[in-house]
Amino acid sequence: MDMVSFKGLVVFASAVVAVAASLLMVTRRNPIHSALWMIVTFFNMAVIYLVLNAQFIAVAQVMVYAGAIMMLILFVIMLVHMETGGVVDFRKFHRSTKTMIAWIVITVILFIEIVMGAVFYQMTGQSGKYTVEAVSRVGHVKTVGALLYTQYLFPFEIASILLLVGIVGAVVISKRK
Amino acid sequence: MLPLDPEGLYFILSGVLFTIGAAGAILRRNVIVVFMCIELMLNSVNLVFIAAANELSSVDGSIFVFFIMTVAAVEAAVGLAIFVMVFRLQNTVNADEINLLKG
């Protein structure tokens, strides 16, 4: 990736905003603010997907994650009356020093592992036939759709059954006895 | 400077987002915020799939991300139904106060 090109600048800006928004999402006390920062993160990741030539996934990201899932989460936050961050006494549940040390150690180890893996990883896989030019000739949506209904038909059916089970499960769980 | 693939930068971004999500999932007490942190972790994994698929000229990454999104949507529906139920029973969504399974 050429950092001085327009693409590089877009990716860099999106990455910075995504990381900042996710940090704010984790640290805000008010769950509504967390949810709104989460939507900002999702939008910026959609931009990165666009740069990575995955248009279908970018649109699905905005519609499914930023549209449907976050809307659901916002509804539930309002349903359980946490708009003000709740009436939790934070001193009562303050984490002990041991917990904090364990948390910091786990987080730092995880982060170092992932970054070292990313830095020293050499891509060894074989290149497929779906180059950017080949995909853009017919469009990313058509390519993904054709694959979903042929090679990945069985997983697709299982995913639809999973969605059905999820709908039924949500109704059964939230039904008043 | 280390020998870094162009894709390595995307992997590092994904690692940063995953770590933020994991840290939030461990530290936060509000179950809905923990849930959002898990969604963020799923999203960072999606980013790795897309970046690797782009590098290898493949669409399989997009297909996998599609299925991950399906699972995330089902997880959101069922999980939020559980949160609403827990709130009705316990009148709280604080992870430290929900301890019905404690012996």
Short mmCIF file of C-alpha atoms in Angstrom, two decimals:
data_model
loop_
_atom_site.label_atom_id
_atom_site.label_comp_id
_atom_site.label_asym_id
_atom_site.label_seq_id
_atom_site.Cartn_x
_atom_site.Cartn_y
_atom_site.Cartn_z
CA MET A 1 0.00 0.00 0.00
CA ASP A 2 1.40 3.30 -1.06
CA MET A 3 0.95 5.60 1.88
CA VAL A 4 1.08 8.80 -0.15
CA SER A 5 -1.57 7.76 -2.66
CA PHE A 6 -5.17 8.80 -2.25
CA LYS A 7 -6.14 5.23 -1.36
CA GLY A 8 -3.46 5.10 1.30
CA LEU A 9 -4.65 8.34 2.81
CA VAL A 10 -8.26 7.10 2.89
CA VAL A 11 -7.22 3.87 4.57
CA PHE A 12 -5.02 5.70 7.06
CA ALA A 13 -7.74 8.17 8.02
CA SER A 14 -10.35 5.42 8.31
CA ALA A 15 -8.03 3.29 10.40
CA VAL A 16 -7.24 6.15 12.80
CA VAL A 17 -10.91 7.08 13.18
CA ALA A 18 -11.90 3.41 13.63
CA VAL A 19 -9.34 2.85 16.39
CA ALA A 20 -10.23 6.13 18.12
CA ALA A 21 -13.97 5.41 17.93
CA SER A 22 -13.54 1.87 19.25
CA LEU A 23 -11.42 3.19 22.14
CA LEU A 24 -14.17 5.69 22.94
CA MET A 25 -16.74 2.89 22.62
CA VAL A 26 -14.94 0.85 25.27
CA THR A 27 -14.37 3.73 27.67
CA ARG A 28 -17.68 5.65 27.63
CA ARG A 29 -19.82 5.19 30.73
CA ASN A 30 -23.09 5.80 28.93
CA PRO A 31 -24.09 2.74 26.82
CA ILE A 32 -25.87 4.96 24.28
CA HIS A 33 -22.62 6.80 23.60
CA SER A 34 -20.84 3.45 23.31
CA ALA A 35 -23.37 2.28 20.73
CA LEU A 36 -23.03 5.48 18.69
CA TRP A 37 -19.22 5.26 18.67
CA MET A 38 -19.57 1.63 17.62
CA ILE A 39 -21.57 2.78 14.58
CA VAL A 40 -18.74 5.19 13.70
CA THR A 41 -16.30 2.27 13.89
CA PHE A 42 -18.49 0.15 11.61
CA PHE A 43 -18.77 2.92 9.02
CA ASN A 44 -15.00 3.36 8.92
CA MET A 45 -14.47 -0.37 8.55
CA ALA A 46 -16.94 -0.31 5.65
CA VAL A 47 -14.72 2.30 3.97
CA ILE A 48 -11.71 0.02 4.44
CA TYR A 49 -13.66 -2.89 2.89
CA LEU A 50 -14.40 -0.67 -0.11
CA VAL A 51 -10.71 0.05 -0.56
CA LEU A 52 -10.06 -3.70 -0.33
CA ASN A 53 -12.40 -4.32 -3.32
CA ALA A 54 -15.18 -5.95 -1.28
CA GLN A 55 -18.13 -3.75 -2.20
CA PHE A 56 -20.81 -6.27 -1.26
CA ILE A 57 -19.34 -6.73 2.20
CA ALA A 58 -19.00 -2.95 2.66
CA VAL A 59 -22.71 -2.43 1.92
CA ALA A 60 -23.69 -5.42 4.04
CA GLN A 61 -21.55 -4.02 6.87
CA VAL A 62 -23.45 -0.73 6.80
CA MET A 63 -26.87 -2.36 6.44
CA VAL A 64 -26.51 -5.34 8.78
CA TYR A 65 -24.13 -4.04 11.44
CA ALA A 66 -24.60 -0.28 11.50
CA GLY A 67 -28.25 -0.51 10.49
CA ALA A 68 -29.85 -3.60 11.98
CA ILE A 69 -27.68 -4.86 14.83
CA MET A 70 -26.82 -1.49 16.35
CA MET A 71 -30.45 -0.39 16.05
CA LEU A 72 -31.45 -3.53 17.95
CA ILE A 73 -28.83 -2.80 20.61
CA LEU A 74 -30.03 0.80 20.95
CA PHE A 75 -33.62 -0.40 21.35
CA VAL A 76 -32.60 -2.82 24.08
CA ILE A 77 -30.53 -0.16 25.86
CA MET A 78 -33.60 2.07 25.96
CA LEU A 79 -35.83 -0.86 26.90
CA VAL A 80 -33.82 -1.65 30.01
CA HIS A 81 -33.58 2.05 30.97
CA MET A 82 -29.84 2.54 30.79
CA GLU A 83 -29.88 5.81 28.88
CA THR A 84 -28.12 7.57 31.73
CA GLY A 85 -25.61 4.81 32.32
CA GLY A 86 -27.60 3.09 35.05
CA VAL A 87 -27.63 3.65 38.77
CA VAL A 88 -24.72 1.31 39.45
CA ASP A 89 -22.47 2.28 42.32
CA PHE A 90 -19.07 1.91 40.69
CA ARG A 91 -17.14 1.97 43.97
CA LYS A 92 -19.05 -1.09 45.14
CA PHE A 93 -17.84 -3.14 42.20
CA HIS A 94 -14.41 -1.61 41.85
CA ARG A 95 -11.93 -4.08 40.40
CA SER A 96 -9.16 -5.16 42.74
CA THR A 97 -5.53 -4.44 41.92
CA LYS A 98 -4.89 -8.11 41.16
CA THR A 99 -7.68 -8.12 38.58
CA MET A 100 -6.33 -5.00 36.95
CA ILE A 101 -2.81 -6.43 36.75
CA ALA A 102 -4.14 -9.67 35.25
CA TRP A 103 -6.18 -7.66 32.76
CA ILE A 104 -3.22 -5.53 31.70
CA VAL A 105 -0.98 -8.60 31.31
CA ILE A 106 -3.57 -10.45 29.22
CA THR A 107 -4.22 -7.43 27.01
CA VAL A 108 -0.54 -6.63 26.43
CA ILE A 109 0.33 -10.26 25.65
CA LEU A 110 -2.58 -10.55 23.23
CA PHE A 111 -1.65 -7.33 21.50
CA ILE A 112 2.04 -8.20 21.16
CA GLU A 113 1.18 -11.67 19.85
CA ILE A 114 -1.15 -10.31 17.20
CA VAL A 115 1.18 -7.53 16.07
CA MET A 116 4.22 -9.81 15.93
CA GLY A 117 2.18 -12.35 13.97
CA ALA A 118 1.08 -9.65 11.54
CA VAL A 119 4.57 -8.22 11.13
CA PHE A 120 6.46 -11.47 10.60
CA TYR A 121 3.76 -13.26 8.64
CA GLN A 122 4.57 -14.15 5.06
CA MET A 123 1.59 -14.78 2.83
CA THR A 124 2.18 -18.22 1.32
CA GLY A 125 -1.24 -19.03 -0.11
CA GLN A 126 -1.85 -19.64 -3.78
CA SER A 127 -3.47 -16.79 -5.66
CA GLY A 128 -6.99 -17.45 -6.82
CA LYS A 129 -8.60 -16.62 -10.14
CA TYR A 130 -10.75 -13.75 -8.83
CA THR A 131 -8.41 -10.86 -9.51
CA VAL A 132 -9.64 -7.30 -9.11
CA GLU A 133 -10.11 -6.93 -12.87
CA ALA A 134 -11.98 -10.24 -13.22
CA VAL A 135 -14.31 -9.37 -10.33
CA SER A 136 -14.95 -5.80 -11.45
CA ARG A 137 -15.93 -7.02 -14.93
CA VAL A 138 -19.06 -8.72 -13.58
CA GLY A 139 -19.31 -6.96 -10.23
CA HIS A 140 -18.51 -8.12 -6.73
CA VAL A 141 -22.15 -8.80 -5.80
CA LYS A 142 -22.66 -11.09 -8.78
CA THR A 143 -19.43 -12.95 -8.09
CA VAL A 144 -20.29 -13.54 -4.45
CA GLY A 145 -23.89 -14.45 -5.29
CA ALA A 146 -22.84 -16.97 -7.94
CA LEU A 147 -20.43 -18.62 -5.51
CA LEU A 148 -23.02 -18.64 -2.70
CA TYR A 149 -25.59 -20.45 -4.83
CA THR A 150 -23.19 -23.00 -6.31
CA GLN A 151 -20.08 -23.90 -4.37
CA TYR A 152 -21.32 -22.69 -0.99
CA LEU A 153 -24.97 -23.71 -1.35
CA PHE A 154 -24.97 -26.12 1.60
CA PRO A 155 -23.41 -23.66 4.11
CA PHE A 156 -25.85 -21.06 2.80
CA GLU A 157 -28.81 -23.34 3.59
CA ILE A 158 -27.39 -24.04 7.04
CA ALA A 159 -27.07 -20.29 7.59
CA SER A 160 -30.72 -19.81 6.68
CA ILE A 161 -31.76 -22.56 9.11
CA LEU A 162 -29.60 -20.87 11.75
CA LEU A 163 -31.45 -17.59 11.14
CA LEU A 164 -34.79 -19.38 11.48
CA VAL A 165 -33.68 -20.99 14.75
CA GLY A 166 -32.50 -17.57 15.94
CA ILE A 167 -35.89 -15.96 15.23
CA VAL A 168 -37.76 -18.77 16.98
CA GLY A 169 -35.32 -18.70 19.88
CA ALA A 170 -35.63 -14.95 20.36
CA VAL A 171 -39.44 -15.18 20.39
CA VAL A 172 -39.47 -18.13 22.79
CA ILE A 173 -36.99 -16.53 25.18
CA SER A 174 -38.74 -13.16 25.34
CA LYS A 175 -42.28 -14.60 25.60
CA ARG A 176 -44.00 -13.88 28.89
CA LYS A 177 -44.91 -17.07 30.69
CA MET B 1 11.82 -0.98 9.25
CA LEU B 2 10.62 -4.55 9.27
CA PRO B 3 9.81 -6.33 6.02
CA LEU B 4 6.10 -5.62 6.04
CA ASP B 5 3.54 -6.78 3.53
CA PRO B 6 0.99 -4.20 2.50
CA GLU B 7 -1.53 -6.57 4.03
CA GLY B 8 0.46 -6.55 7.24
CA LEU B 9 -0.85 -3.06 7.96
CA TYR B 10 -4.44 -4.30 7.72
CA PHE B 11 -3.55 -7.21 9.98
CA ILE B 12 -2.07 -4.81 12.53
CA LEU B 13 -5.19 -2.63 12.41
CA SER B 14 -7.28 -5.74 12.90
CA GLY B 15 -5.08 -6.77 15.83
CA VAL B 16 -5.47 -3.36 17.46
CA LEU B 17 -9.25 -3.48 17.10
CA PHE B 18 -9.38 -7.07 18.37
CA THR B 19 -7.30 -6.15 21.41
CA ILE B 20 -9.52 -3.17 22.19
CA GLY B 21 -12.56 -5.43 21.91
CA ALA B 22 -11.03 -8.14 24.10
CA ALA B 23 -9.94 -5.61 26.72
CA GLY B 24 -13.41 -4.10 26.80
CA ALA B 25 -15.08 -7.51 27.01
CA ILE B 26 -12.93 -8.37 30.04
CA LEU B 27 -13.15 -5.03 31.82
CA ARG B 28 -16.65 -3.71 31.24
CA ARG B 29 -19.52 -4.75 33.51
CA ASN B 30 -22.50 -3.71 31.45
CA VAL B 31 -23.44 -6.83 29.49
CA ILE B 32 -24.65 -4.82 26.50
CA VAL B 33 -21.29 -3.04 26.20
CA VAL B 34 -19.56 -6.42 26.56
CA PHE B 35 -21.78 -7.62 23.73
CA MET B 36 -20.74 -4.68 21.56
CA CYS B 37 -17.08 -5.45 22.32
CA ILE B 38 -17.65 -9.01 21.06
CA GLU B 39 -19.17 -7.58 17.89
CA LEU B 40 -16.04 -5.45 17.48
CA MET B 41 -13.86 -8.57 17.80
CA LEU B 42 -15.93 -10.33 15.13
CA ASN B 43 -15.52 -7.29 12.91
CA SER B 44 -11.75 -7.24 13.28
CA VAL B 45 -11.68 -10.89 12.21
CA ASN B 46 -13.77 -9.93 9.18
CA LEU B 47 -11.13 -7.37 8.29
CA VAL B 48 -8.43 -10.07 8.24
CA PHE B 49 -10.58 -12.24 5.97
CA ILE B 50 -11.18 -9.39 3.52
CA ALA B 51 -7.54 -8.24 3.50
CA ALA B 52 -6.21 -11.77 2.94
CA ALA B 53 -8.78 -12.48 0.23
CA ASN B 54 -7.85 -9.25 -1.52
CA GLU B 55 -4.17 -10.16 -1.41
CA LEU B 56 -4.79 -13.66 -2.75
CA SER B 57 -7.31 -12.64 -5.47
CA SER B 58 -10.06 -14.72 -3.92
CA VAL B 59 -13.71 -14.11 -3.00
CA ASP B 60 -13.81 -16.82 -0.35
CA GLY B 61 -13.01 -14.16 2.24
CA SER B 62 -16.19 -12.28 1.36
CA ILE B 63 -18.22 -15.51 1.62
CA PHE B 64 -16.79 -16.25 5.04
CA VAL B 65 -17.52 -12.71 6.19
CA PHE B 66 -21.08 -13.13 4.94
CA PHE B 67 -21.51 -16.21 7.16
CA ILE B 68 -19.86 -14.47 10.12
CA MET B 69 -22.36 -11.62 9.71
CA THR B 70 -25.22 -14.14 9.68
CA VAL B 71 -23.99 -15.69 12.91
CA ALA B 72 -23.51 -12.23 14.44
CA ALA B 73 -27.09 -11.27 13.55
CA VAL B 74 -28.50 -14.45 15.12
CA GLU B 75 -26.29 -13.90 18.14
CA ALA B 76 -27.59 -10.33 18.47
CA ALA B 77 -31.24 -11.43 18.28
CA VAL B 78 -30.93 -14.24 20.83
CA GLY B 79 -28.48 -12.43 23.09
CA LEU B 80 -30.55 -9.27 23.34
CA ALA B 81 -33.67 -11.35 24.05
CA ILE B 82 -31.73 -12.96 26.90
CA PHE B 83 -30.67 -9.52 28.20
CA VAL B 84 -34.27 -8.30 28.19
CA MET B 85 -35.36 -11.44 30.08
CA VAL B 86 -32.53 -11.07 32.60
CA PHE B 87 -33.50 -7.44 33.13
CA ARG B 88 -37.11 -8.47 33.82
CA LEU B 89 -36.03 -11.08 36.36
CA GLN B 90 -33.15 -9.27 38.06
CA ASN B 91 -33.81 -5.62 37.26
CA THR B 92 -30.17 -5.15 36.30
CA VAL B 93 -27.85 -5.83 33.37
CA ASN B 94 -24.65 -5.56 35.38
CA ALA B 95 -22.50 -8.64 34.76
CA ASP B 96 -21.29 -8.66 38.39
CA GLU B 97 -24.82 -8.78 39.80
CA ILE B 98 -26.13 -11.53 37.53
CA ASN B 99 -24.98 -14.52 39.57
CA LEU B 100 -27.94 -16.91 39.56
CA LEU B 101 -25.74 -19.79 38.45
CA LYS B 102 -23.40 -19.34 41.41
CA GLY B 103 -23.69 -22.37 43.70
#
